[in-house]
Coordinates of C-alpha atoms in Angstrom, one line a residue:
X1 CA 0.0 0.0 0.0
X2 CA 0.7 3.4 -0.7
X3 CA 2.3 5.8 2.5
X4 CA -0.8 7.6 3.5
X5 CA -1.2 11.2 4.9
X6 CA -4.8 11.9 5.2
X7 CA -6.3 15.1 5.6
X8 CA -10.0 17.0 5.7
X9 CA -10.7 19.7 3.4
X10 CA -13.1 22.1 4.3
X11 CA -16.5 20.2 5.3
X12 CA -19.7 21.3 4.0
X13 CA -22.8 20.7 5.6
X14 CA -24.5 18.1 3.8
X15 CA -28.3 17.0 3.9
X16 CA -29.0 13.5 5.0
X17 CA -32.4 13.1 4.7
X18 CA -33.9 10.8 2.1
X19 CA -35.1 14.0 0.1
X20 CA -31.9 16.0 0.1
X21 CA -29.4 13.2 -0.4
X22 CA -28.5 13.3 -3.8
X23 CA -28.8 16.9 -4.0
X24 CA -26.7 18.1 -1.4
X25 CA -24.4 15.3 -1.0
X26 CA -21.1 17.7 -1.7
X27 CA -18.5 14.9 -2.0
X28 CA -16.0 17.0 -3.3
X29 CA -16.4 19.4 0.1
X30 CA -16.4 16.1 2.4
X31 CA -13.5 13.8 0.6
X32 CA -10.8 12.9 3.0
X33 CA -8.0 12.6 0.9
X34 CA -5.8 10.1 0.7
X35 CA -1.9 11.6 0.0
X36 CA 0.7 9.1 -1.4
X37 CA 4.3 10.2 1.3
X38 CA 6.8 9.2 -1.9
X39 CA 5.1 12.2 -3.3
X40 CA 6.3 14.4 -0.3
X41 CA 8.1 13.7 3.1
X42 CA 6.0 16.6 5.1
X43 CA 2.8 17.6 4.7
X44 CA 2.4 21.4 4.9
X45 CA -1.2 23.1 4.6
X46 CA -1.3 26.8 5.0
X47 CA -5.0 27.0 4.5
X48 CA -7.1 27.9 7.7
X49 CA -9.9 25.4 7.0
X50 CA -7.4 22.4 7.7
X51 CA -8.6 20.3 10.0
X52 CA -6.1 17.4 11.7
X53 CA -8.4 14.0 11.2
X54 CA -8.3 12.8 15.1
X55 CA -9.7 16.4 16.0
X56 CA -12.5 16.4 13.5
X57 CA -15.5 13.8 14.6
X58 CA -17.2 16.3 17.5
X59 CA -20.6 16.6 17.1
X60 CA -23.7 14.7 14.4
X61 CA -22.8 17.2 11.6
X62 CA -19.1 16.1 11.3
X63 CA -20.8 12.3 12.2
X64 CA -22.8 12.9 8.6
X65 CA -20.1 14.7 6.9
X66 CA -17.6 11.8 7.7
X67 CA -20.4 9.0 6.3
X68 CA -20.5 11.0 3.1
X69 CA -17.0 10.9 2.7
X70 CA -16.9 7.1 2.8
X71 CA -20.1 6.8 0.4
X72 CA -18.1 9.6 -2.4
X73 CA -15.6 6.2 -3.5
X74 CA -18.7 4.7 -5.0
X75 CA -19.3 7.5 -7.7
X76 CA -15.6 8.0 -8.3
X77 CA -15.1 7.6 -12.0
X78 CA -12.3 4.8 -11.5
X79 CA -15.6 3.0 -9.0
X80 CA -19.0 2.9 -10.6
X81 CA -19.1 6.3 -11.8
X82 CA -17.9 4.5 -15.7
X83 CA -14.6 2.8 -15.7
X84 CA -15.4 0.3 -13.8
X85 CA -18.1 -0.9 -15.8
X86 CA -16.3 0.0 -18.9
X87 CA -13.2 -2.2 -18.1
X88 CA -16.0 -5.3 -17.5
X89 CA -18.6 -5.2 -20.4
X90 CA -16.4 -7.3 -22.6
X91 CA -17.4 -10.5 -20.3
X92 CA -21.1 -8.9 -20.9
X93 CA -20.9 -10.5 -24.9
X94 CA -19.7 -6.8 -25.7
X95 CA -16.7 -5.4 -27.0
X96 CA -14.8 -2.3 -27.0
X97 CA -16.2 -0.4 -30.7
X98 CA -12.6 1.4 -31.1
X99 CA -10.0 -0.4 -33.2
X100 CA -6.9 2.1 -31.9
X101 CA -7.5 0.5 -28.6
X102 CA -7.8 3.9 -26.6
X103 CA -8.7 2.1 -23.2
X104 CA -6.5 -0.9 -23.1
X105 CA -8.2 -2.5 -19.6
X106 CA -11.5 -3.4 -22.5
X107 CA -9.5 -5.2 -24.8
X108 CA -7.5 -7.5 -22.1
X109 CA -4.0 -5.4 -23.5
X110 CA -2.7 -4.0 -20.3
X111 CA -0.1 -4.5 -17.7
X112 CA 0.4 -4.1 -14.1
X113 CA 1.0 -0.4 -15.3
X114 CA -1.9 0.4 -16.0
X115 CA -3.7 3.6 -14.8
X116 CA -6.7 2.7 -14.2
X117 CA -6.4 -0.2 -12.2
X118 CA -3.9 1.7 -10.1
X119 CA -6.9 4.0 -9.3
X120 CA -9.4 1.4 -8.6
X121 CA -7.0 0.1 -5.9
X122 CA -6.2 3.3 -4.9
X123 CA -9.7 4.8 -4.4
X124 CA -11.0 1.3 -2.8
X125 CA -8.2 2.1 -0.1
X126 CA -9.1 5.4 0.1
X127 CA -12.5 4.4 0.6
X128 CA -11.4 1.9 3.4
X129 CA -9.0 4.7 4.9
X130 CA -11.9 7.0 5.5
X131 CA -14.2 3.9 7.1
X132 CA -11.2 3.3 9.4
X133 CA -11.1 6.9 11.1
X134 CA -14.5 6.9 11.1
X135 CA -14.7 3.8 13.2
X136 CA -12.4 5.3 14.8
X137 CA -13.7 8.2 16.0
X138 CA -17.3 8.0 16.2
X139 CA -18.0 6.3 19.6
X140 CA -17.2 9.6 21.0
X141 CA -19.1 11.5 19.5
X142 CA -22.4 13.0 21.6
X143 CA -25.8 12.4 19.2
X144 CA -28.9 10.3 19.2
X145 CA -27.8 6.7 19.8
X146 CA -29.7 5.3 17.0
X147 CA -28.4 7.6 14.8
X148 CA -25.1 6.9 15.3
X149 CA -25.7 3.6 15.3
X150 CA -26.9 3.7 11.7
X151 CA -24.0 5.5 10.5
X152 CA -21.4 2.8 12.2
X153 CA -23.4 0.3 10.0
X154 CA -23.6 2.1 6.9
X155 CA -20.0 2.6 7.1
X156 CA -18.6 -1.0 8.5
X157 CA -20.8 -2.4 5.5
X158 CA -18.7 0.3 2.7
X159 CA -15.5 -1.2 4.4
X160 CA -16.8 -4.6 3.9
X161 CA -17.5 -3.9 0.1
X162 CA -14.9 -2.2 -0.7
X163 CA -12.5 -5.3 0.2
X164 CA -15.4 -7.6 -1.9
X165 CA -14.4 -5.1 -4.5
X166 CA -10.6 -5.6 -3.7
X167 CA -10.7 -9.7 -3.4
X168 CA -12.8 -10.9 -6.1
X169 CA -10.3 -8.4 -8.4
X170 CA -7.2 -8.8 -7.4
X171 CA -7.5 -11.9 -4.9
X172 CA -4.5 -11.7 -2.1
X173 CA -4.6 -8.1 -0.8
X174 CA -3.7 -5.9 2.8
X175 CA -6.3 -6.1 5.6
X176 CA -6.4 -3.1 7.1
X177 CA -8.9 -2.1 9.7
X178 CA -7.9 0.8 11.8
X179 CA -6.4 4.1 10.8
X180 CA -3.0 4.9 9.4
X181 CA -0.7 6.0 12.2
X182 CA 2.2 6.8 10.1
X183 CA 3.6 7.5 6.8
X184 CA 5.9 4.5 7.4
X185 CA 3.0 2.1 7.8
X186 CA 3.4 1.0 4.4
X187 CA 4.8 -3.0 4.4
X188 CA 1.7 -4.4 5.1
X189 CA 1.3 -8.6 3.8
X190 CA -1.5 -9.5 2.0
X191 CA -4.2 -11.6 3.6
X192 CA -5.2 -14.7 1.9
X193 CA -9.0 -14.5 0.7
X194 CA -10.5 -16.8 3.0
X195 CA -9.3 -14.5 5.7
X196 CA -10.6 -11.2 4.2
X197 CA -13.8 -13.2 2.8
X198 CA -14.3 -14.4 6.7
X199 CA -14.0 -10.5 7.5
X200 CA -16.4 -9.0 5.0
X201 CA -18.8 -11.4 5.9
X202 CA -18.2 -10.7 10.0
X203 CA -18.5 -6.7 9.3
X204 CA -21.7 -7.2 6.8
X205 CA -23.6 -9.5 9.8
X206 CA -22.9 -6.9 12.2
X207 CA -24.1 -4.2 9.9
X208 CA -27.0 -5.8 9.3
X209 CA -28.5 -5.3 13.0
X210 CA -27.6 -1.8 13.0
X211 CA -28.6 -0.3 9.4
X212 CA -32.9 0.9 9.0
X213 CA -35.1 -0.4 6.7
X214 CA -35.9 0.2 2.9
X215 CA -39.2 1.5 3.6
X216 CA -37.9 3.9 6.3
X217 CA -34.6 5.1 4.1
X218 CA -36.9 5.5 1.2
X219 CA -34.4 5.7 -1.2
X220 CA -32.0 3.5 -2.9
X221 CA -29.0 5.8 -2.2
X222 CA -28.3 4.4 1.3
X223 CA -27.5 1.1 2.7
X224 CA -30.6 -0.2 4.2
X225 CA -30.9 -4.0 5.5
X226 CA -32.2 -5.5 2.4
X227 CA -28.9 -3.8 1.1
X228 CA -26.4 -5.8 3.6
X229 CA -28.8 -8.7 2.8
X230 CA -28.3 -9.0 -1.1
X231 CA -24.9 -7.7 -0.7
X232 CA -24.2 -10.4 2.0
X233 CA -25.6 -12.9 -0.5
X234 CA -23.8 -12.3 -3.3
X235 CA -20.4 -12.3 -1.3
X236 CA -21.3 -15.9 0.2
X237 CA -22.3 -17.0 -3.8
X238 CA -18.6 -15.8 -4.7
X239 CA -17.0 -17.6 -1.5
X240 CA -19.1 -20.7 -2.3
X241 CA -17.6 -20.7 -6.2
X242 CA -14.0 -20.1 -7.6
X243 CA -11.5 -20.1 -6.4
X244 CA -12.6 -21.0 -2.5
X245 CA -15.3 -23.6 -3.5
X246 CA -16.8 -23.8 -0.4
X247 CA -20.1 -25.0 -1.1
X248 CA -21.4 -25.0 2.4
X249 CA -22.2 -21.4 1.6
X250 CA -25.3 -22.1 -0.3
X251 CA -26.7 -22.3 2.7
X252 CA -25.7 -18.9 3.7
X253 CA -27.3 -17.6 0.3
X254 CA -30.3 -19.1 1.2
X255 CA -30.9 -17.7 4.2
X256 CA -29.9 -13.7 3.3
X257 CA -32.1 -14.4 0.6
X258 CA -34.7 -15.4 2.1
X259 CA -34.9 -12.6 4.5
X260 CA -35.8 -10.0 1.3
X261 CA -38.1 -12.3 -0.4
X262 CA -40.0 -14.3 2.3
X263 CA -39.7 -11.5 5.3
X264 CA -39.9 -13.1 8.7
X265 CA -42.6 -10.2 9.8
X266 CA -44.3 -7.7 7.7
X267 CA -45.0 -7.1 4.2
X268 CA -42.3 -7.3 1.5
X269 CA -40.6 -4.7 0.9
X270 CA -39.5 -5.0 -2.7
X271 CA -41.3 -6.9 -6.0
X272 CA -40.3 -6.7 -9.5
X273 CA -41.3 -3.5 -11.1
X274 CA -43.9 -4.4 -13.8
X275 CA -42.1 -2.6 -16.9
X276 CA -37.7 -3.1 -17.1
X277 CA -37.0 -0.6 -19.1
X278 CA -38.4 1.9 -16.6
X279 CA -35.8 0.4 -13.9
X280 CA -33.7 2.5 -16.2
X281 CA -35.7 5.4 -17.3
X282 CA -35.8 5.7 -13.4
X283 CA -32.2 5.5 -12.9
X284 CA -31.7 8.2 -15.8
X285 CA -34.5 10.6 -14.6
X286 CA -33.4 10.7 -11.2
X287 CA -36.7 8.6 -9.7
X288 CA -36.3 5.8 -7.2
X289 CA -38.2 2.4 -6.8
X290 CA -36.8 0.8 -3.6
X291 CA -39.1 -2.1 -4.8
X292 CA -36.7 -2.9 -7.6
X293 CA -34.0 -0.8 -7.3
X294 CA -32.8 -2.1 -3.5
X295 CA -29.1 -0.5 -3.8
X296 CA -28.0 2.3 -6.6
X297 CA -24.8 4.6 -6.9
X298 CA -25.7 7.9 -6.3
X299 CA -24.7 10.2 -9.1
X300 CA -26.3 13.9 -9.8
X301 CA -26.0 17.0 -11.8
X302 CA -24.0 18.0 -15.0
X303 CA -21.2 18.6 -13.4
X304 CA -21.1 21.8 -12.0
X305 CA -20.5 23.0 -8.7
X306 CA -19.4 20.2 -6.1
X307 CA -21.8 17.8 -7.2
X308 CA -20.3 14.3 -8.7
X309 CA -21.6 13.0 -11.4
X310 CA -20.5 10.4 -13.3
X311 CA -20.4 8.6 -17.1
X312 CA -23.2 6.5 -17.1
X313 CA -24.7 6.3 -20.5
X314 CA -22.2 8.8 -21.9
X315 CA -18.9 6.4 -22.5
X316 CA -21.2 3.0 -22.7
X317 CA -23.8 4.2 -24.4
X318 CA -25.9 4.9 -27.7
X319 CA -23.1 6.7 -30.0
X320 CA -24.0 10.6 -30.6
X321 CA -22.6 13.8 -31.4
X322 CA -25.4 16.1 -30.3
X323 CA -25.2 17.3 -26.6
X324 CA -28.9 18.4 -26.7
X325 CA -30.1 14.7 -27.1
X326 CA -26.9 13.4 -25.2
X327 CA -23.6 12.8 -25.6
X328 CA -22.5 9.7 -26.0
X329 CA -19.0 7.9 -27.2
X330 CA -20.6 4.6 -27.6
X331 CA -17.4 2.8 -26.9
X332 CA -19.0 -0.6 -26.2
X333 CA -21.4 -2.5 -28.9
X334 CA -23.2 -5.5 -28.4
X335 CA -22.6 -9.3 -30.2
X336 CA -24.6 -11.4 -32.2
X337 CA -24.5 -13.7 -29.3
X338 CA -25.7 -11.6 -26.7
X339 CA -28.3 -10.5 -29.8
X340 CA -29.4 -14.3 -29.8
X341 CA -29.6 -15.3 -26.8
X342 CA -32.9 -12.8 -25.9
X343 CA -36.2 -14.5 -27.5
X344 CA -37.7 -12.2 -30.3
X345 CA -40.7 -11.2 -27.9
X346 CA -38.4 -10.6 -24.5
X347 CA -38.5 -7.3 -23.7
X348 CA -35.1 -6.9 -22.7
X349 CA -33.4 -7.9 -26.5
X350 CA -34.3 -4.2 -27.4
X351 CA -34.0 -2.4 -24.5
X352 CA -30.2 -4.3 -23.4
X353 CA -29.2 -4.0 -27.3
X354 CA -30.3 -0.2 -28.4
X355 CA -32.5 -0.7 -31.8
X356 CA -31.6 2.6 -33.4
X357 CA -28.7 4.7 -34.0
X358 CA -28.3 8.6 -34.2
X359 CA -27.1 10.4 -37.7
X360 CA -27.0 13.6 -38.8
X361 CA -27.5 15.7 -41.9
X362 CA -27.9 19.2 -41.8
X363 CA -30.5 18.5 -38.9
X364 CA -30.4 16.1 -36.7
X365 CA -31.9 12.8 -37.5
X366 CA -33.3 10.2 -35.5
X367 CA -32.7 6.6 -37.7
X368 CA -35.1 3.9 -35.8
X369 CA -34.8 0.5 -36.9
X370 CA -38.2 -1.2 -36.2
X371 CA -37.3 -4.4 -38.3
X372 CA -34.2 -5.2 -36.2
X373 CA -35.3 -8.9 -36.9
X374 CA -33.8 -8.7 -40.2
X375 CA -30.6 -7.5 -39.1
X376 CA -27.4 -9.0 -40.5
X377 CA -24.9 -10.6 -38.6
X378 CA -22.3 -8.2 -39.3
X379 CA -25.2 -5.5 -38.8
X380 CA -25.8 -6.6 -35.6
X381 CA -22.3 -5.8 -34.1
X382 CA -23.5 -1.8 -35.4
X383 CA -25.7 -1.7 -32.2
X384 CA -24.5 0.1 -28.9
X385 CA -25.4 -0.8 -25.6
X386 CA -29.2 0.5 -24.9
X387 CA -29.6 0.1 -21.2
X388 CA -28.4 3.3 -20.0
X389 CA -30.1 5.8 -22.4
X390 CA -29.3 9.9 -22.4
X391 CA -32.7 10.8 -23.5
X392 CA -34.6 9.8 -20.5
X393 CA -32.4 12.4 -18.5
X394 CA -34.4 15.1 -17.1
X395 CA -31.6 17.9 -15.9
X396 CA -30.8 20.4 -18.5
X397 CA -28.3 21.7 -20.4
X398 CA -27.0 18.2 -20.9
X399 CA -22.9 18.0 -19.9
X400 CA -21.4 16.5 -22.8
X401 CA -18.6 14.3 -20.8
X402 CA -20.7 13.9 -17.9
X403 CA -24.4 12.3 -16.7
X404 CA -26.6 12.3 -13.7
X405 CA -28.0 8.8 -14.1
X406 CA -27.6 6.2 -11.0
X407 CA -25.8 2.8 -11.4
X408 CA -27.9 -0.1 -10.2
X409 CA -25.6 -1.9 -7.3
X410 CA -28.3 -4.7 -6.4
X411 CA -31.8 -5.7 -7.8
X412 CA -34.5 -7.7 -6.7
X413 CA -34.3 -9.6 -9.9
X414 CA -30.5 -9.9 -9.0
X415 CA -32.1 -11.4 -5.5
X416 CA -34.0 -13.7 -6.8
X417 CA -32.0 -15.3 -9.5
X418 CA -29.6 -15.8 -6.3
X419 CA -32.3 -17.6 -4.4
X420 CA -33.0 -20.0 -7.3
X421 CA -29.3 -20.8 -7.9
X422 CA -28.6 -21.6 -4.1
X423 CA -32.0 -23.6 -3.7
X424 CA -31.1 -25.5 -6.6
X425 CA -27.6 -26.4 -4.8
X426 CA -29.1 -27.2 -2.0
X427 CA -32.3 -28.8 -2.6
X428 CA -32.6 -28.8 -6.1
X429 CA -35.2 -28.0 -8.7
X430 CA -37.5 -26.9 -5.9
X431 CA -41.1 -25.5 -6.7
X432 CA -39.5 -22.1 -5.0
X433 CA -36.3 -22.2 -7.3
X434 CA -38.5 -22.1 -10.5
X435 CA -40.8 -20.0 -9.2
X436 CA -37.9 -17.0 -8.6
X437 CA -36.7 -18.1 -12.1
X438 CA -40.6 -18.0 -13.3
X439 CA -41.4 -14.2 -12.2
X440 CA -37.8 -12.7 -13.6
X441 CA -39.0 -14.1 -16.9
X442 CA -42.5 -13.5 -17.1
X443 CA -41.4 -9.8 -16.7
X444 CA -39.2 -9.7 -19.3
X445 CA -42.3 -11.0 -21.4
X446 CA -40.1 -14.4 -22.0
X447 CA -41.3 -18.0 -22.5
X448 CA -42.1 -19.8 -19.4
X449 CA -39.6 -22.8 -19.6
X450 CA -40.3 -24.3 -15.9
X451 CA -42.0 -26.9 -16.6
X452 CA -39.2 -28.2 -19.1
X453 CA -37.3 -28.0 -15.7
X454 CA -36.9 -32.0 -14.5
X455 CA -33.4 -31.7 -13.0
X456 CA -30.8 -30.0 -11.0
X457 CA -28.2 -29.7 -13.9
X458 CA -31.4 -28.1 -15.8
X459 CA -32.5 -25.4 -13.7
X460 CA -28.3 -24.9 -13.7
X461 CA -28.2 -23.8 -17.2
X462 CA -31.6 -21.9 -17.1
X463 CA -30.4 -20.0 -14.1
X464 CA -26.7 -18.5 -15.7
X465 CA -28.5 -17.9 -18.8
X466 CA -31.1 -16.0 -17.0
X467 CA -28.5 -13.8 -15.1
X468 CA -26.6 -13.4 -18.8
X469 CA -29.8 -11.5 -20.0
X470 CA -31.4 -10.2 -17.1
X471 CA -27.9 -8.6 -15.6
X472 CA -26.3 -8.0 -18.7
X473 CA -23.9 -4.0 -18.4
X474 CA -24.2 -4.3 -14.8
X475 CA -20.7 -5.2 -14.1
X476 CA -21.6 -8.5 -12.5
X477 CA -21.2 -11.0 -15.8
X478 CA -17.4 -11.3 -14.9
X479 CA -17.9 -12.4 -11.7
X480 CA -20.3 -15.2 -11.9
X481 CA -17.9 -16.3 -15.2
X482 CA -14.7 -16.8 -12.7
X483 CA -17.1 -18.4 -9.9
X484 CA -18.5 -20.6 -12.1
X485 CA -14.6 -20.8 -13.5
X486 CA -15.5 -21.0 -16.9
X487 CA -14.5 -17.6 -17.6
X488 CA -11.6 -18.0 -19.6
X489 CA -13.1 -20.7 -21.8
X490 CA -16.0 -18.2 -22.0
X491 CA -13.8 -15.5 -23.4
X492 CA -12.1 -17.6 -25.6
X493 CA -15.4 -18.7 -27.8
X494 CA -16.6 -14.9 -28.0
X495 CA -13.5 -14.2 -29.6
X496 CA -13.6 -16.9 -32.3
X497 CA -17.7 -16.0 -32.7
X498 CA -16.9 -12.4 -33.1
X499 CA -14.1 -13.3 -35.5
X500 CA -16.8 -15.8 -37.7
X501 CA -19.5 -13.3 -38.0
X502 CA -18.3 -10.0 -37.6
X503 CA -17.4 -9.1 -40.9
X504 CA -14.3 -6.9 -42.0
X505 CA -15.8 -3.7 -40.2
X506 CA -15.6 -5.3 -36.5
X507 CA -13.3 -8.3 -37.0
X508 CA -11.2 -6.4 -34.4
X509 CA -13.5 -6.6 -31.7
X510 CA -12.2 -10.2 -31.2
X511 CA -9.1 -9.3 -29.6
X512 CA -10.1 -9.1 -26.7
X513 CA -12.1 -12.7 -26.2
X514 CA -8.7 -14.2 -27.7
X515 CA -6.0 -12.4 -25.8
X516 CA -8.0 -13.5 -22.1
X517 CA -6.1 -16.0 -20.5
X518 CA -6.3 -17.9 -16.9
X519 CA -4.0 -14.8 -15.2
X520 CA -7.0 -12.1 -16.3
X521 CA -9.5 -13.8 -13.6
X522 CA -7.9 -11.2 -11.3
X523 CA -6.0 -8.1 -12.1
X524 CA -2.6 -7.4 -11.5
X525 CA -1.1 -6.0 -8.0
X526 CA -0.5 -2.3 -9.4
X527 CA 3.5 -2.0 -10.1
X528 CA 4.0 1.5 -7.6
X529 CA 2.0 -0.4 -4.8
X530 CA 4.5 -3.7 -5.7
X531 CA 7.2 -0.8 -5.2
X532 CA 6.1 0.4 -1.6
X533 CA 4.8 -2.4 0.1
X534 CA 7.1 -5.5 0.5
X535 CA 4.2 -7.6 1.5
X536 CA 2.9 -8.0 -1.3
X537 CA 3.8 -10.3 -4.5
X538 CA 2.0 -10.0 -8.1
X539 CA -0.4 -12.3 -9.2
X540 CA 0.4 -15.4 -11.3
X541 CA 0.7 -14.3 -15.1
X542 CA 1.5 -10.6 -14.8

């Protein structure tokens, strides 16, 4: 790890409540910033706002400041805010639409140099840096004990998840749990997964009992206990695949599972919402649905002021030049595969894989295809990613580089399609397990292929082809590949499909499928944290 000085800059007050969240959330005015020490050997601020991190936790203000701080890693750009999802959508049966290869992460040509993995470690530690001196200093602190009890919780599960985020991508990392005491605090030996896996699950439990309800959060902005419980799900679904393979934790899916869809006292909290494609009209026009949407990153505004917003829909996206209908790169376009794979009626074919393109003449021109039926196989590789749509945004003037649409962390369908791959582990193909399988696919509008269902190995396939379409851009496709460990072989057959039917025009979008290899199921330990920290080794392959 890097040699840490961390410091406050000057601390806004921001607005908790469900209703002023997103809008006065000023991360920029709450970061505590991480400072790499080989960059400088004292710190000096001369600015009069400075504020020494063991002094600053003294009253519920600071308390709420200090939780914002350690929600801001979500929506950093390097997080969920678009390079994240950017350097995954390959395993989503995309592939990067640039041939120069601009963003070498998306096409599987990198090294252990690489920027932007550099960052995602870094800001994950930051992330976890900012938890730890919260943790630290809260217990002090004089305000309503519930209150402060909800904030420990929101913030022990952001530790937690940010070192999910830093296991299942880079495997062996530091465990680090209190706050840095000194800039020479820097050799610090990785922990083998099970032992941070054992952790995250430990901090998420405890979280758990202290965190409020969906219905009384009201939003999908905060960590809430269905949150923990998803999260806690999918963490124990990882543990229970590659590379611990510790089945016994079926179980342990069951059970968070259950709590969300068969709640031991009350009415359910959260359903699917009848139409998909407004999960992401909602997501775009800043509207929330705790039903569906259980867990989303918050992103706002068009970048002005100290509001963050991020890329969502902007660099993975429908491809256009105009900032009045959007902005968009398009840097990702879909595969014939992924084009396939929907039936012709399912709802999400369309909405997953966008069915028109934006040209322009003298004016502006909307093209729609309505016959996309008919589409070539080499046409098909034309179409952008559709999910995360510009036009449904509602704040004006549109920022060209930059969007206010939300990021979907955890949905109930996501929940479900949990449920009926642990149930089928453990008890097989149960009445229940079809029935979660049943209701994701009946919204999509989709054939109801349960009662073709006879055995365990069949509700299997059903289920990982379910999450392929029902998921698909939501940066989770990569990591059921390497729990289910086929991800390399996976990979491998995109590439030779994309090569077959691509045609000329996008024969280069194979790369990427053909260059993955067993060392890219994790990434590689960044080279400047290999340089500081003699605990660590690099990963096999890089």
């Amino acid at each position: 790890m890097k040699k840490y000085i961390n410091t406050i800059q000057t601390i806004k007050k921001a607005n908790l409540s469900p209703k002023g969240w997103k809008k006065n959330m000023v991360f920029v005015a709450t970061c505590i910033i991480i400072i790499a020490a080989s960059g400088c050997k004292k710190f000096l601020d001369k600015s009069p706002t400075f504020i020494v991190k063991e002094n600053y936790y003294n009253n519920e203000n600071d308390v709420n400041n200090g939780l914002a701080g350690v929600y801001d890693v979500l929506g950093k750009e390097e997080i969920y805010g678009g390079n994240y999802q950017l350097l995954l959508s390959v395993a989503d049966d995309g592939f990067y639409s640039r041939s120069a290869y601009t963003f070498g992460p998306a096409v599987y040509n990198f090294d252990a140099a690489d920027a932007t993995v550099a960052n995602f470690w870094r800001y994950l530690y930051e992330g976890i840096e900012r938890a730890n001196v919260f943790l630290a200093s809260v217990d002090k602190v004089n305000m309503p004990q519930a209150a402060k009890d909800a904030a420990k919780g929101e913030v022990k599960f952001l530790r937690a998840y940010y070192y999910f985020l830093l296991v299942d991508n880079f495997g062996n990392v530091p465990l680090k749990t209190t706050p840095t005491a000194s800039v020479n605090d820097v050799n610090i030996k990785a922990a083998p997964q099970r032992e941070i896996y054992n952790f995250i699950t430990k901090e998420m439990e405890e979280a758990e009992g202290l965190v409020k309800t969906a219905t009384s959060i009201g939003f999908g902005g905060k960590v809430s206990k269905s949150t923990v419980r998803g999260i806690l799900a999918r963490v124990y679904l990882k543990m229970a695949g590659a590379p611990l393979k510790d089945q016994s934790k079926f179980a342990d899916v069951l059970k968070w599972t259950r709590k969300i869809i068969y709640p031991d006292a009350g009415a359910n909290e959260h359903r699917l919402l009848p139409s998909y494609q407004q999960i992401f009209t909602n997501y775009a026009g800043d509207k929330y649905d705790i039903g569906e949407s259980i867990w989303e990153v918050e992103l706002y505004g068009n970048r002005g002021g100290d509001f963050e917003s991020g890329r969502i829909g902007n660099t993975i996206g429908l491809q256009c030049n105009d900032d009045a209908y959007g902005y968009s790169y398009g840097l990702v376009n879909t595969t014939k595969k992924l084009f396939d794979s929907y039936e012709n009626q399912d709802v999400r074919k369309n909405w997953a894989i966008a069915p028109y393109q934006y040209t322009y003449s003298t004016v502006n021109t909307l093209i729609t295809v309505t016959d996309s039926l008919n589409w070539t196989s080499a046409q098909i590789y034309n179409r952008n990613v559709g999910k995360f749509r510009r036009a449904y945004e509602k704040l004006k003037p549109k920022n060209r580089n930059y969007t206010p649409q939300n990021f979907p962390l955890l949905r109930y369908a996501d929940v479900l399609l949990m449920f009926a791959e642990a149930e089928n582990e453990v008890n097989g193909p149960s009445s229940l397990a079809k029935q979660a399988l049943k209701e994701v696919r009946l919204r999509a509008n989709a054939t109801d292929i349960t009662a073709s269902i006879s055995s365990y190995d069949d509700l299997k396939t059903a289920v990982r082809r379910e999450r392929f379409l029902e998921l698909s851009f939501e940066s989770l496709r990569k990591f059921d590949l390497v729990r289910w460990d086929i991800f390399v072989s996976e990979m491998n057959q995109l590439g030779t499909a994309i090569q077959a039917d691509a045609g000329a025009t996008w024969s280069f979008g194979a790369l990427a499928g053909k260059s993955v290899t067993s060392r890219n199921n994790l990434l590689p330990i960044p080279v400047l944290e290999l340089s500081l920290n003699k605990g660590l080794s690099q990963n096999t392959g890089w």
